[in-house]
JSON list of C-alpha atoms and ligand atoms in Angstrom, two decimals:
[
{"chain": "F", "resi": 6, "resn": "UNK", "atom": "CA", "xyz": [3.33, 39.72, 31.90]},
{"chain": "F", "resi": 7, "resn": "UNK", "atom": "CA", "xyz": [-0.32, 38.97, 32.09]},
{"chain": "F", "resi": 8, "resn": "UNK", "atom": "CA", "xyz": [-0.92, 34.90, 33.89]},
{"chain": "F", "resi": 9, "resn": "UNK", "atom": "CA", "xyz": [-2.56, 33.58, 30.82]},
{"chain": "F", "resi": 10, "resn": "UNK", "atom": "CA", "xyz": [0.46, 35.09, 28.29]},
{"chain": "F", "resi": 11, "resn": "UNK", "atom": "CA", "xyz": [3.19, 33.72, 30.52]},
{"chain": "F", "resi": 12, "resn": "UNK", "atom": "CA", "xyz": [0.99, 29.78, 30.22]},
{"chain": "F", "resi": 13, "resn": "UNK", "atom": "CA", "xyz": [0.85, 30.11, 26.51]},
{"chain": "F", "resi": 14, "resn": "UNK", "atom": "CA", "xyz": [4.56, 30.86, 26.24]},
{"chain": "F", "resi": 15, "resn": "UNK", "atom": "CA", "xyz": [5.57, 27.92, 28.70]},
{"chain": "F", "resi": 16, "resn": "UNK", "atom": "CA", "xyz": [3.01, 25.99, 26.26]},
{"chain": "F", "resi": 17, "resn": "UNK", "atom": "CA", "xyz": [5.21, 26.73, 23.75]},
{"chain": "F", "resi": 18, "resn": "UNK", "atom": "CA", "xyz": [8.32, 25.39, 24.92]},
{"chain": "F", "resi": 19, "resn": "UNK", "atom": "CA", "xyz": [7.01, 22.16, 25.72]},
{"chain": "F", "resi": 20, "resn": "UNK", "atom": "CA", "xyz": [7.57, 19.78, 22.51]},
{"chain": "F", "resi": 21, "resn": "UNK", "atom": "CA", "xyz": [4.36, 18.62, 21.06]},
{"chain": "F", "resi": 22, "resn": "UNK", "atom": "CA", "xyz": [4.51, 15.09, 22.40]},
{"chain": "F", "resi": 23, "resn": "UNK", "atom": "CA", "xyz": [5.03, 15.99, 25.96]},
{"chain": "F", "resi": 24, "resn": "UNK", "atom": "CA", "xyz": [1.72, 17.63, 25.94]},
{"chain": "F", "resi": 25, "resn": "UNK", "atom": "CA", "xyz": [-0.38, 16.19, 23.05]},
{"chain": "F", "resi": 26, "resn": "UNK", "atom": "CA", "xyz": [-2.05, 12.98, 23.46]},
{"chain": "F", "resi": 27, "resn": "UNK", "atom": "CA", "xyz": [-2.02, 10.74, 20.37]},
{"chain": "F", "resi": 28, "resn": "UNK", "atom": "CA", "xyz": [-5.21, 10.65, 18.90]},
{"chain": "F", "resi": 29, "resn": "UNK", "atom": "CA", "xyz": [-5.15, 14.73, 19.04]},
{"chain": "F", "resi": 30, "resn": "UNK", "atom": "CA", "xyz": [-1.37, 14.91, 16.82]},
{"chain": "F", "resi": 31, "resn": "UNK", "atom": "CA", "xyz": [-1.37, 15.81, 13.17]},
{"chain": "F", "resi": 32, "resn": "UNK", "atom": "CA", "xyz": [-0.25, 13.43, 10.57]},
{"chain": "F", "resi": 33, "resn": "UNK", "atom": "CA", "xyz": [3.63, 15.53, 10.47]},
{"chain": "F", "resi": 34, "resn": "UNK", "atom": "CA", "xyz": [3.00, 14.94, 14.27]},
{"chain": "F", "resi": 35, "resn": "UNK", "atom": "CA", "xyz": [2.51, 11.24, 14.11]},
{"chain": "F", "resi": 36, "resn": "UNK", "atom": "CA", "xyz": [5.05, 10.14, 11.87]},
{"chain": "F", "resi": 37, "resn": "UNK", "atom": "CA", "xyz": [7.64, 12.27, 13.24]},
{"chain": "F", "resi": 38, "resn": "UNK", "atom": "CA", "xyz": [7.29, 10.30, 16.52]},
{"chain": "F", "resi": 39, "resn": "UNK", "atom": "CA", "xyz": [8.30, 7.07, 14.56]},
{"chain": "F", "resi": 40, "resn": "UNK", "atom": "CA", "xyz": [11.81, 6.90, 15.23]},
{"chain": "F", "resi": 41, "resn": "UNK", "atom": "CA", "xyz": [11.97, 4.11, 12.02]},
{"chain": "F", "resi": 42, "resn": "UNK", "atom": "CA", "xyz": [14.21, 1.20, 14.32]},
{"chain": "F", "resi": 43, "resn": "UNK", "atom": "CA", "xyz": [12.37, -1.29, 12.22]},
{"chain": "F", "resi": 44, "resn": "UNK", "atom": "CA", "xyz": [12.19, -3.43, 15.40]},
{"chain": "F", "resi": 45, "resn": "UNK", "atom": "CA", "xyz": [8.03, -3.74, 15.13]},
{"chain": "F", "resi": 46, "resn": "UNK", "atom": "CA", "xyz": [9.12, -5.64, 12.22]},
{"chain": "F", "resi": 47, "resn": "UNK", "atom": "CA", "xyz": [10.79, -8.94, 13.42]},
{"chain": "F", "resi": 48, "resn": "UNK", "atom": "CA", "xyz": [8.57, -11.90, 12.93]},
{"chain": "F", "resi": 49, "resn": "UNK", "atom": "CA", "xyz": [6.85, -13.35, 15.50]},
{"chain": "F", "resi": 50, "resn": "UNK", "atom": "CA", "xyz": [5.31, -16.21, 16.73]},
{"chain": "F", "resi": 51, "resn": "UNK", "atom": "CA", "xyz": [1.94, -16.53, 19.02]},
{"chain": "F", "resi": 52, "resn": "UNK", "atom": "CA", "xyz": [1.08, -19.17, 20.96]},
{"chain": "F", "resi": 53, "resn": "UNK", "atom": "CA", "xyz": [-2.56, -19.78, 20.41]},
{"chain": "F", "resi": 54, "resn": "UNK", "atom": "CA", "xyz": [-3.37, -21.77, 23.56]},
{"chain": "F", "resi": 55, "resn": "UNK", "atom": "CA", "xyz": [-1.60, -19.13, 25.91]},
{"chain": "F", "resi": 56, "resn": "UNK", "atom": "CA", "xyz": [-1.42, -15.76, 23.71]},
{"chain": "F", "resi": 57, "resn": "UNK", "atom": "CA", "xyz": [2.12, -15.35, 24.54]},
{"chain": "F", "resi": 58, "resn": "UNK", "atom": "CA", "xyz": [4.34, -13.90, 21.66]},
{"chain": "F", "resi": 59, "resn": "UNK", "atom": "CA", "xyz": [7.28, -14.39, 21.03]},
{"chain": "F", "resi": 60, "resn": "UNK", "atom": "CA", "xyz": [9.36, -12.14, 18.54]},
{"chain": "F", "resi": 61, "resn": "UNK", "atom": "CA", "xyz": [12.45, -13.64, 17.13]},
{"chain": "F", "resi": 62, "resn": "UNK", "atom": "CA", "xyz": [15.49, -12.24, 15.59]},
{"chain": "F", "resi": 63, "resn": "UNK", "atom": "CA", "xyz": [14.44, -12.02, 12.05]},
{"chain": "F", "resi": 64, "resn": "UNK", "atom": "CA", "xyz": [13.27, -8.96, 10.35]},
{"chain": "F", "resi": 65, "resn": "UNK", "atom": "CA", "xyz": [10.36, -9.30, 8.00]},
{"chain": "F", "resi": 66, "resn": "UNK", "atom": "CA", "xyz": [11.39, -10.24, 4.42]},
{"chain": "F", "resi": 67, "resn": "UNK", "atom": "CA", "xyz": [10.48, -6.74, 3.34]},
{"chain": "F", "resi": 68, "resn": "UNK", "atom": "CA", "xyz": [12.20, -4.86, 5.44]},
{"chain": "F", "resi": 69, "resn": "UNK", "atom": "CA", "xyz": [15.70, -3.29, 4.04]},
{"chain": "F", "resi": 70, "resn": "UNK", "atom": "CA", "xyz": [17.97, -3.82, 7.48]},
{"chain": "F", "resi": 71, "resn": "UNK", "atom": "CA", "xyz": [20.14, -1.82, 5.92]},
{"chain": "F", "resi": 72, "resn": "UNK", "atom": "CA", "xyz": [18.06, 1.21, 6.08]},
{"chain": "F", "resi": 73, "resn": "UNK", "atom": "CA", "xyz": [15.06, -0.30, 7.80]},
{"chain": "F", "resi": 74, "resn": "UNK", "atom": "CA", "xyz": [12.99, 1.06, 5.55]},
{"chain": "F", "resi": 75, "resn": "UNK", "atom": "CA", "xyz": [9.93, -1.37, 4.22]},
{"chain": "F", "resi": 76, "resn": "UNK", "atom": "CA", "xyz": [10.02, -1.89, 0.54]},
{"chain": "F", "resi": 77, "resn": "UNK", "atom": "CA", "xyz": [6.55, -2.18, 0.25]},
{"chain": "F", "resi": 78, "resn": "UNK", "atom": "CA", "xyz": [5.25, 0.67, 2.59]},
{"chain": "F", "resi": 79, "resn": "UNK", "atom": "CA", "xyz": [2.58, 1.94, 0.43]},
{"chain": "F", "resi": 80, "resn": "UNK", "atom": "CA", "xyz": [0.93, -1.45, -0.12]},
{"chain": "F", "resi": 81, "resn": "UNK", "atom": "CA", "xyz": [2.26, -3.06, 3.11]},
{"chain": "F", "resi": 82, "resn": "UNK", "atom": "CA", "xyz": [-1.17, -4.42, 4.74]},
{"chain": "F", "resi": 83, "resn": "UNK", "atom": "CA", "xyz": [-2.05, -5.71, 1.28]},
{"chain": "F", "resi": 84, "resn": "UNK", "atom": "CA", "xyz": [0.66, -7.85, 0.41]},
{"chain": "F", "resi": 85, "resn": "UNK", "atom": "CA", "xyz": [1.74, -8.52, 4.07]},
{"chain": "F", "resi": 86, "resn": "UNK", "atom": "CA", "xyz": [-1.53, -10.08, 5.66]},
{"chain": "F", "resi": 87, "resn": "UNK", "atom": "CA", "xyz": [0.35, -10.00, 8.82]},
{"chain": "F", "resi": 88, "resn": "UNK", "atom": "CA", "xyz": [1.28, -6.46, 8.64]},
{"chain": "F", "resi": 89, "resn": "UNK", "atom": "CA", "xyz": [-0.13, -4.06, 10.96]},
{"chain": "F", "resi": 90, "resn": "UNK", "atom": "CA", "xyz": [-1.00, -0.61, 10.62]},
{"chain": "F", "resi": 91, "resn": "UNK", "atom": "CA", "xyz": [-0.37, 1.77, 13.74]},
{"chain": "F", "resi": 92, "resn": "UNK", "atom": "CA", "xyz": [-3.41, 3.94, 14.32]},
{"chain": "F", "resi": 93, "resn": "UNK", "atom": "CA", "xyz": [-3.76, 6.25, 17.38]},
{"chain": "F", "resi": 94, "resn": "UNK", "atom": "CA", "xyz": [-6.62, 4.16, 18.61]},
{"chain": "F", "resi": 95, "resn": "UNK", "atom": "CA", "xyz": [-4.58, 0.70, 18.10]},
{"chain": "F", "resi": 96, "resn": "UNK", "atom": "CA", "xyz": [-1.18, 1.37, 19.45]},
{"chain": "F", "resi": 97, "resn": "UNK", "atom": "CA", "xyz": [-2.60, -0.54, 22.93]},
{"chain": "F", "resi": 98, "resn": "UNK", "atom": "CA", "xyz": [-3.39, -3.30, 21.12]},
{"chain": "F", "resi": 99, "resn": "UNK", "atom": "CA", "xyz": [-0.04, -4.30, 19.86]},
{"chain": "F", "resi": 100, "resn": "UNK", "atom": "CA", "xyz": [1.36, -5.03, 23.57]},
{"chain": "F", "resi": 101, "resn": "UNK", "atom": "CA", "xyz": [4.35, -6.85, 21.85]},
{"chain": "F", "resi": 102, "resn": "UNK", "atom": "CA", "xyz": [5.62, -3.56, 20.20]},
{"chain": "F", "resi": 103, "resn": "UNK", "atom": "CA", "xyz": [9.18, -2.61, 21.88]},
{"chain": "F", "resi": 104, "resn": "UNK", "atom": "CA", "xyz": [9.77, -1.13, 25.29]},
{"chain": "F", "resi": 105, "resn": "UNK", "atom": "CA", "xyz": [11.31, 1.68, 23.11]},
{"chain": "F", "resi": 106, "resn": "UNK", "atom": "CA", "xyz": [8.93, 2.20, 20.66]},
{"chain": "F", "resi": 107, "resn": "UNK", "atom": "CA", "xyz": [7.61, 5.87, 21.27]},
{"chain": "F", "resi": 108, "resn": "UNK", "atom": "CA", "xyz": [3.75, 5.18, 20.03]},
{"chain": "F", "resi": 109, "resn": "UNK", "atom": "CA", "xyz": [4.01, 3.04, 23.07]},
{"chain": "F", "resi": 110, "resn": "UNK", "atom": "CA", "xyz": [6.17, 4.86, 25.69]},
{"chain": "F", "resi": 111, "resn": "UNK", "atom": "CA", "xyz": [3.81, 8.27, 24.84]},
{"chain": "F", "resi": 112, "resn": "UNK", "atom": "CA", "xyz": [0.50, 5.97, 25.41]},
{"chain": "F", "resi": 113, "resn": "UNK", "atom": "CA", "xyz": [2.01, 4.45, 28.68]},
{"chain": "F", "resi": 114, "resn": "UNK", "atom": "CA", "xyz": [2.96, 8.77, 29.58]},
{"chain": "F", "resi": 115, "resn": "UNK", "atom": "CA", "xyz": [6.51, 7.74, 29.50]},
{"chain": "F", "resi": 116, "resn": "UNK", "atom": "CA", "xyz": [9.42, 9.83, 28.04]},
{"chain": "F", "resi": 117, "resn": "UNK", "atom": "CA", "xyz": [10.80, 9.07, 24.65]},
{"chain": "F", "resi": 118, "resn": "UNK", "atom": "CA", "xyz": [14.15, 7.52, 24.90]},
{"chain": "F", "resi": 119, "resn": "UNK", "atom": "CA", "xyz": [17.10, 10.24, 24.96]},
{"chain": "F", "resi": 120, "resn": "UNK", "atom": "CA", "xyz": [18.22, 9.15, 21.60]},
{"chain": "F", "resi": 121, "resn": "UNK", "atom": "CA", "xyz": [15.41, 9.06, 19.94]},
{"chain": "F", "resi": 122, "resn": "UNK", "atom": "CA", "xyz": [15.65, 11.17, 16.45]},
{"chain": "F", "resi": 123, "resn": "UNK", "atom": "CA", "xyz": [13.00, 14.56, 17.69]},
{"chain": "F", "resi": 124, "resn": "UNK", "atom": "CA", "xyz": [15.48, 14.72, 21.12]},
{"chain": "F", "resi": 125, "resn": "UNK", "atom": "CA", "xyz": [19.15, 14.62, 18.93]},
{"chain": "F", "resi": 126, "resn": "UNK", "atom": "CA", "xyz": [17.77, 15.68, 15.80]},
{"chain": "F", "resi": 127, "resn": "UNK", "atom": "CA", "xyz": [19.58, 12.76, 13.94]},
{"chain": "F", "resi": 128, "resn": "UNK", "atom": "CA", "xyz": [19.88, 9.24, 14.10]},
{"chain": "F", "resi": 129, "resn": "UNK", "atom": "CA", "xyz": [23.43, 9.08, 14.85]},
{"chain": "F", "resi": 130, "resn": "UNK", "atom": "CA", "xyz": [22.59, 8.24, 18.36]},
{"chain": "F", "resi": 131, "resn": "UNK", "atom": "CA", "xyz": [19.76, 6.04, 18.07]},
{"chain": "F", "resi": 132, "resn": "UNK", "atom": "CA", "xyz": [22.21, 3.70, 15.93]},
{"chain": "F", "resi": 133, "resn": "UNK", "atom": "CA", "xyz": [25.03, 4.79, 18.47]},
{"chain": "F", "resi": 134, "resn": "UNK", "atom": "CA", "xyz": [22.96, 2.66, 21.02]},
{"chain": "F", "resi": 135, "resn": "UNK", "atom": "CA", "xyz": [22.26, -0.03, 19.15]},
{"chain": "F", "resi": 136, "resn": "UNK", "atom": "CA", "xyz": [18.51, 0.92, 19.14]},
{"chain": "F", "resi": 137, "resn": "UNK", "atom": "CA", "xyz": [17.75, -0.06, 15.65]},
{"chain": "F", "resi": 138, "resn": "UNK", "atom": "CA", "xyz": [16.97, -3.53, 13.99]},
{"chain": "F", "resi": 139, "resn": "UNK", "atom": "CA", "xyz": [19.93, -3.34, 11.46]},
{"chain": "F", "resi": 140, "resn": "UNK", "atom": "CA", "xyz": [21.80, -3.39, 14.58]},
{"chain": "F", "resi": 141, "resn": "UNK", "atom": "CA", "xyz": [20.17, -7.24, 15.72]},
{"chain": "F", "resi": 142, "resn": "UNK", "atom": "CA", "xyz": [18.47, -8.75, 13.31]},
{"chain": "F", "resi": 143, "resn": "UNK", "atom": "CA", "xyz": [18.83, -10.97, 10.40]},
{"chain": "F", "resi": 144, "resn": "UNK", "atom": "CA", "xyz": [16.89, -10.97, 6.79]},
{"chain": "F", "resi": 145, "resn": "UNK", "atom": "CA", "xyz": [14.16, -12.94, 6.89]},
{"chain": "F", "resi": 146, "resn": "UNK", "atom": "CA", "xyz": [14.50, -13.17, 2.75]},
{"chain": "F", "resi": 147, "resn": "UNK", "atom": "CA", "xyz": [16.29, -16.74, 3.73]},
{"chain": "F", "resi": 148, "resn": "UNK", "atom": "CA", "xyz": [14.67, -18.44, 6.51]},
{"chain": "F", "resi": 149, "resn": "UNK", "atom": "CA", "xyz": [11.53, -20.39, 5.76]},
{"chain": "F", "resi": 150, "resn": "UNK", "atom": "CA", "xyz": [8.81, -20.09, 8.34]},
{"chain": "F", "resi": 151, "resn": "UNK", "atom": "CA", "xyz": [8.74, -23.35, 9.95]},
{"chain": "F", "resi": 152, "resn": "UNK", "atom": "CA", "xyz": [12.42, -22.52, 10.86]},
{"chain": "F", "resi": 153, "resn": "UNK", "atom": "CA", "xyz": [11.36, -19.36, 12.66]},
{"chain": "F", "resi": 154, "resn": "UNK", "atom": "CA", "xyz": [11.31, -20.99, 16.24]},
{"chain": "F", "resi": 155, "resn": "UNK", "atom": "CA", "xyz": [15.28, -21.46, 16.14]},
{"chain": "F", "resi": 156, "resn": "UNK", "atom": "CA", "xyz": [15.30, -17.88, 16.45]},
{"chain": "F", "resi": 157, "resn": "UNK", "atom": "CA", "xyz": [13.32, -16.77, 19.30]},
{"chain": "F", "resi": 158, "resn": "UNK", "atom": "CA", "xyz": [14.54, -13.51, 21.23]},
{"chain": "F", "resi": 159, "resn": "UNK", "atom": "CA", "xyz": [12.23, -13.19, 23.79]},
{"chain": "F", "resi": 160, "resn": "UNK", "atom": "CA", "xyz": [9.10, -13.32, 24.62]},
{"chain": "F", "resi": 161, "resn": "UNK", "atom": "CA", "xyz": [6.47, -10.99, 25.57]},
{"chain": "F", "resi": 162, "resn": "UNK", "atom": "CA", "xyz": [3.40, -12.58, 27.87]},
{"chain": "F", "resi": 163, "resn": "UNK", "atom": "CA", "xyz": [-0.58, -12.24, 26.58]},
{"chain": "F", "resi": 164, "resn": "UNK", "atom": "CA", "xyz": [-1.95, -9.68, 28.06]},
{"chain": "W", "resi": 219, "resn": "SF4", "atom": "S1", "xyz": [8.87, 0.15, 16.83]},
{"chain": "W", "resi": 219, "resn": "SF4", "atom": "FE1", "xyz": [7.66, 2.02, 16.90]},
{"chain": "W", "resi": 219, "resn": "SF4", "atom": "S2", "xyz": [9.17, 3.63, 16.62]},
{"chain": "W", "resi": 219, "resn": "SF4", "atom": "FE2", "xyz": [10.16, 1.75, 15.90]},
{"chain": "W", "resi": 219, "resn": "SF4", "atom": "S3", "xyz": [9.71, 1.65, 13.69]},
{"chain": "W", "resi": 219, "resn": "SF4", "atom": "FE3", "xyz": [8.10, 0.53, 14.75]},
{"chain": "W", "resi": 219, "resn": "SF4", "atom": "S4", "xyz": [6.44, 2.03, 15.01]},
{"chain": "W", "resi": 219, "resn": "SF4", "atom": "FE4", "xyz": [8.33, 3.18, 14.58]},
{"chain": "W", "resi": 220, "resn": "SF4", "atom": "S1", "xyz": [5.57, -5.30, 5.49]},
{"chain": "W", "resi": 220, "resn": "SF4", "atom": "FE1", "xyz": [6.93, -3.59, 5.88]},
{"chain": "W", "resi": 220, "resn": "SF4", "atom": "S2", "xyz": [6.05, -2.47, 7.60]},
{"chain": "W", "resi": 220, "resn": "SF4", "atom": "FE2", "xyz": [5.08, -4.49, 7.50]},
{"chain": "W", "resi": 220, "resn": "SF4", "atom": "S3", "xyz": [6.26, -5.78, 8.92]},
{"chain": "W", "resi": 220, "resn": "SF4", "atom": "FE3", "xyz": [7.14, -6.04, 6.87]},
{"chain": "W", "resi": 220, "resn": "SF4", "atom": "S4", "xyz": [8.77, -4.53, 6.72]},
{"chain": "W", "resi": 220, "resn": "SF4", "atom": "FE4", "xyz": [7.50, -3.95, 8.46]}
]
Protein backbone atom coordinates (compact mmCIF):
# COMPACT_ATOMS: atom_id res chain seq x y z
CA UNK A 1 0.00 0.00 0.00
CA UNK A 2 1.15 3.21 -1.52
CA UNK A 3 2.32 6.06 1.75
CA UNK A 4 -0.30 8.53 0.77
CA UNK A 5 -3.32 5.59 0.60
CA UNK A 6 -2.28 4.15 3.94
CA UNK A 7 -2.59 8.38 5.49
CA UNK A 8 -5.97 8.73 3.96
CA UNK A 9 -7.20 5.49 5.49
CA UNK A 10 -5.70 6.32 9.05
CA UNK A 11 -7.55 9.79 8.21
CA UNK A 12 -10.44 7.97 8.13
CA UNK A 13 -10.51 6.35 11.33
CA UNK A 14 -9.92 9.31 13.22
CA UNK A 15 -13.51 10.83 14.28
CA UNK A 16 -14.11 14.17 12.80
CA UNK A 17 -13.50 16.17 15.95
CA UNK A 18 -10.16 14.76 16.73
CA UNK A 19 -8.90 16.20 13.57
CA UNK A 20 -11.23 19.07 12.49
CA UNK A 21 -10.90 22.35 14.03
CA UNK A 22 -14.18 24.16 14.71
CA UNK A 23 -14.63 26.80 12.44
CA UNK A 24 -13.81 24.11 9.48
CA UNK A 25 -17.00 21.41 10.84
CA UNK A 26 -20.27 21.28 8.99
CA UNK A 27 -23.45 22.28 10.58
CA UNK A 28 -24.35 18.03 11.25
CA UNK A 29 -20.70 18.41 12.55
CA UNK A 30 -21.34 21.19 14.97
CA UNK A 31 -24.39 20.26 16.54
CA UNK A 32 -23.52 16.76 16.92
CA UNK A 33 -20.67 17.89 19.24
CA UNK A 34 -23.37 19.46 21.60
CA UNK A 35 -23.82 16.84 23.99
CA UNK A 36 -27.36 18.92 25.13
CA UNK A 37 -26.38 18.82 29.34
CA UNK A 38 -28.22 22.08 29.44
CA UNK A 39 -25.55 23.20 31.96
CA UNK A 40 -24.61 26.57 29.68
CA UNK A 41 -27.99 27.33 30.78
CA UNK A 42 -27.94 28.05 34.60
CA UNK A 43 -28.24 31.69 35.35
CA UNK A 44 -25.56 33.62 36.26
CA UNK A 45 -24.43 36.47 37.88
CA UNK A 46 -21.33 38.94 36.88
CA UNK A 47 -19.70 41.05 38.98
CA UNK A 48 -19.23 44.25 37.13
CA UNK A 49 -16.37 45.76 39.16
CA UNK A 50 -14.25 42.43 38.99
CA UNK A 51 -15.79 40.39 35.87
CA UNK A 52 -16.00 37.36 37.90
CA UNK A 53 -19.12 35.11 37.19
CA UNK A 54 -20.68 33.28 39.07
CA UNK A 55 -23.25 30.57 37.80
CA UNK A 56 -25.76 29.38 40.27
CA UNK A 57 -27.88 26.37 40.50
CA UNK A 58 -30.85 27.46 38.58
CA UNK A 59 -31.56 26.57 35.08
CA UNK A 60 -32.95 29.28 32.86
CA UNK A 61 -36.78 29.55 33.01
CA UNK A 62 -36.92 28.11 29.53
CA UNK A 63 -35.14 25.34 29.81
CA UNK A 64 -37.24 21.86 30.23
CA UNK A 65 -34.79 20.07 33.07
CA UNK A 66 -36.56 17.34 32.34
CA UNK A 67 -35.26 16.93 28.93
CA UNK A 68 -33.00 19.95 28.85
CA UNK A 69 -34.26 20.91 25.90
CA UNK A 70 -35.01 24.95 25.49
CA UNK A 71 -38.57 25.68 24.74
CA UNK A 72 -37.86 28.51 22.84
CA UNK A 73 -34.78 27.36 20.71
CA UNK A 74 -35.79 28.82 17.50
CA UNK A 75 -36.39 32.32 18.89
CA UNK A 76 -34.04 31.97 21.91
CA UNK A 77 -31.71 35.23 21.45
CA UNK A 78 -34.92 37.15 20.77
CA UNK A 79 -36.92 36.59 23.67
CA UNK A 80 -33.92 35.76 25.98
CA UNK A 81 -31.71 39.03 25.74
CA UNK A 82 -29.30 37.18 27.80
CA UNK A 83 -29.14 34.21 25.65
CA UNK A 84 -26.13 33.44 23.80
CA UNK A 85 -25.59 31.91 20.61
CA UNK A 86 -22.45 29.52 20.21
CA UNK A 87 -20.61 30.34 17.00
CA UNK A 88 -17.24 28.73 16.07
CA UNK A 89 -15.59 32.09 16.35
CA UNK A 90 -17.27 32.84 19.96
CA UNK A 91 -16.91 29.68 21.88
CA UNK A 92 -13.55 31.56 23.60
CA UNK A 93 -15.49 34.16 24.60
CA UNK A 94 -17.84 32.43 26.90
CA UNK A 95 -14.90 31.39 29.46
CA UNK A 96 -17.73 30.53 32.01
CA UNK A 97 -19.10 27.64 29.76
CA UNK A 98 -18.43 24.14 31.69
CA UNK A 99 -15.15 22.33 32.03
CA UNK A 100 -17.18 19.62 30.14
CA UNK A 101 -18.67 21.38 27.56
CA UNK A 102 -17.07 19.93 24.26
CA UNK A 103 -17.19 23.43 22.12
CA UNK A 104 -14.79 24.24 24.84
CA UNK A 105 -12.67 21.12 25.60
CA UNK A 106 -12.17 20.81 21.41
CA UNK A 107 -11.03 24.71 21.37
CA UNK A 108 -8.68 24.16 24.44
CA UNK A 109 -7.38 20.54 22.06
CA UNK A 110 -8.70 18.54 24.88
CA UNK A 111 -10.58 15.17 24.55
CA UNK A 112 -14.31 15.04 24.83
CA UNK A 113 -15.35 13.48 28.03
CA UNK A 114 -15.71 9.50 27.74
CA UNK A 115 -19.39 9.77 28.13
CA UNK A 116 -20.11 12.15 26.01
CA UNK A 117 -23.10 11.04 23.46
CA UNK A 118 -20.56 10.70 19.78
CA UNK A 119 -18.06 8.30 22.22
CA UNK A 120 -21.23 5.87 23.73
CA UNK A 121 -23.57 6.61 21.13
CA UNK A 122 -26.36 7.36 23.76
CA UNK A 123 -26.90 9.38 26.60
CA UNK A 124 -27.29 6.72 29.04
CA UNK A 125 -23.89 7.46 30.31
CA UNK A 126 -23.69 11.05 30.20
CA UNK A 127 -26.84 10.98 32.68
CA UNK A 128 -25.11 7.83 34.34
CA UNK A 129 -22.47 10.46 35.54
CA UNK A 130 -24.47 12.95 36.53
CA UNK A 131 -23.19 15.17 33.62
CA UNK A 132 -26.40 16.80 32.78
CA UNK A 133 -28.32 19.84 34.37
CA UNK A 134 -31.56 17.79 35.14
CA UNK A 135 -29.20 16.03 37.28
CA UNK A 136 -28.31 19.61 39.56
CA UNK A 137 -30.31 22.16 38.91
CA UNK A 138 -33.53 23.68 39.84
CA UNK A 139 -36.33 25.58 37.53
CA UNK A 140 -35.76 28.90 37.44
CA UNK A 141 -39.79 29.30 36.47
CA UNK A 142 -40.01 30.14 40.49
CA UNK A 143 -37.22 32.12 41.71
CA UNK A 144 -37.31 35.83 41.08
CA UNK A 145 -34.02 37.37 40.10
CA UNK A 146 -33.05 39.33 43.01
CA UNK A 147 -33.16 35.91 44.84
CA UNK A 148 -30.60 34.44 42.44
CA UNK A 149 -27.51 35.09 44.79
CA UNK A 150 -28.88 32.42 47.42
CA UNK A 151 -27.99 30.05 44.87
CA UNK A 152 -24.52 30.47 43.81
CA UNK A 153 -22.52 27.22 42.72
CA UNK A 154 -19.37 28.44 41.96
CA UNK A 155 -17.67 30.78 40.50
CA UNK A 156 -15.59 31.14 37.53
CA UNK A 157 -12.78 34.19 37.66
CA UNK A 158 -12.74 37.14 34.67
CA UNK A 159 -10.50 36.34 32.43
S1 LIG B 1 -22.60 23.21 27.82
FE1 LIG B 1 -21.85 22.91 25.75
S2 LIG B 1 -22.29 20.77 25.33
FE2 LIG B 1 -23.58 21.32 27.08
S3 LIG B 1 -25.54 22.00 26.18
FE3 LIG B 1 -24.25 23.81 26.41
S4 LIG B 1 -23.25 24.06 24.41
FE4 LIG B 1 -24.03 21.94 24.52
S1 LIG C 1 -33.19 30.62 26.28
FE1 LIG C 1 -32.94 28.44 25.93
S2 LIG C 1 -30.86 28.17 25.13
FE2 LIG C 1 -31.01 30.22 26.04
S3 LIG C 1 -30.26 29.98 28.15
FE3 LIG C 1 -32.49 29.74 28.19
S4 LIG C 1 -32.86 27.56 27.97
FE4 LIG C 1 -30.74 27.92 27.36
Amino acid sequence: MKKTEKKREHQADVPFWENTPLSRMTRKQWESLCDGCGLCCMEKLEDADTGVIYVTSVACRYLDLESCRCRIYENRTYINDVCVELMPGSVEHYHWLPETCAYRRILAGKPLPSWHPLICGSAKQMKKAGATASDRAISGESIHPDDLYRFIDYEVPSK
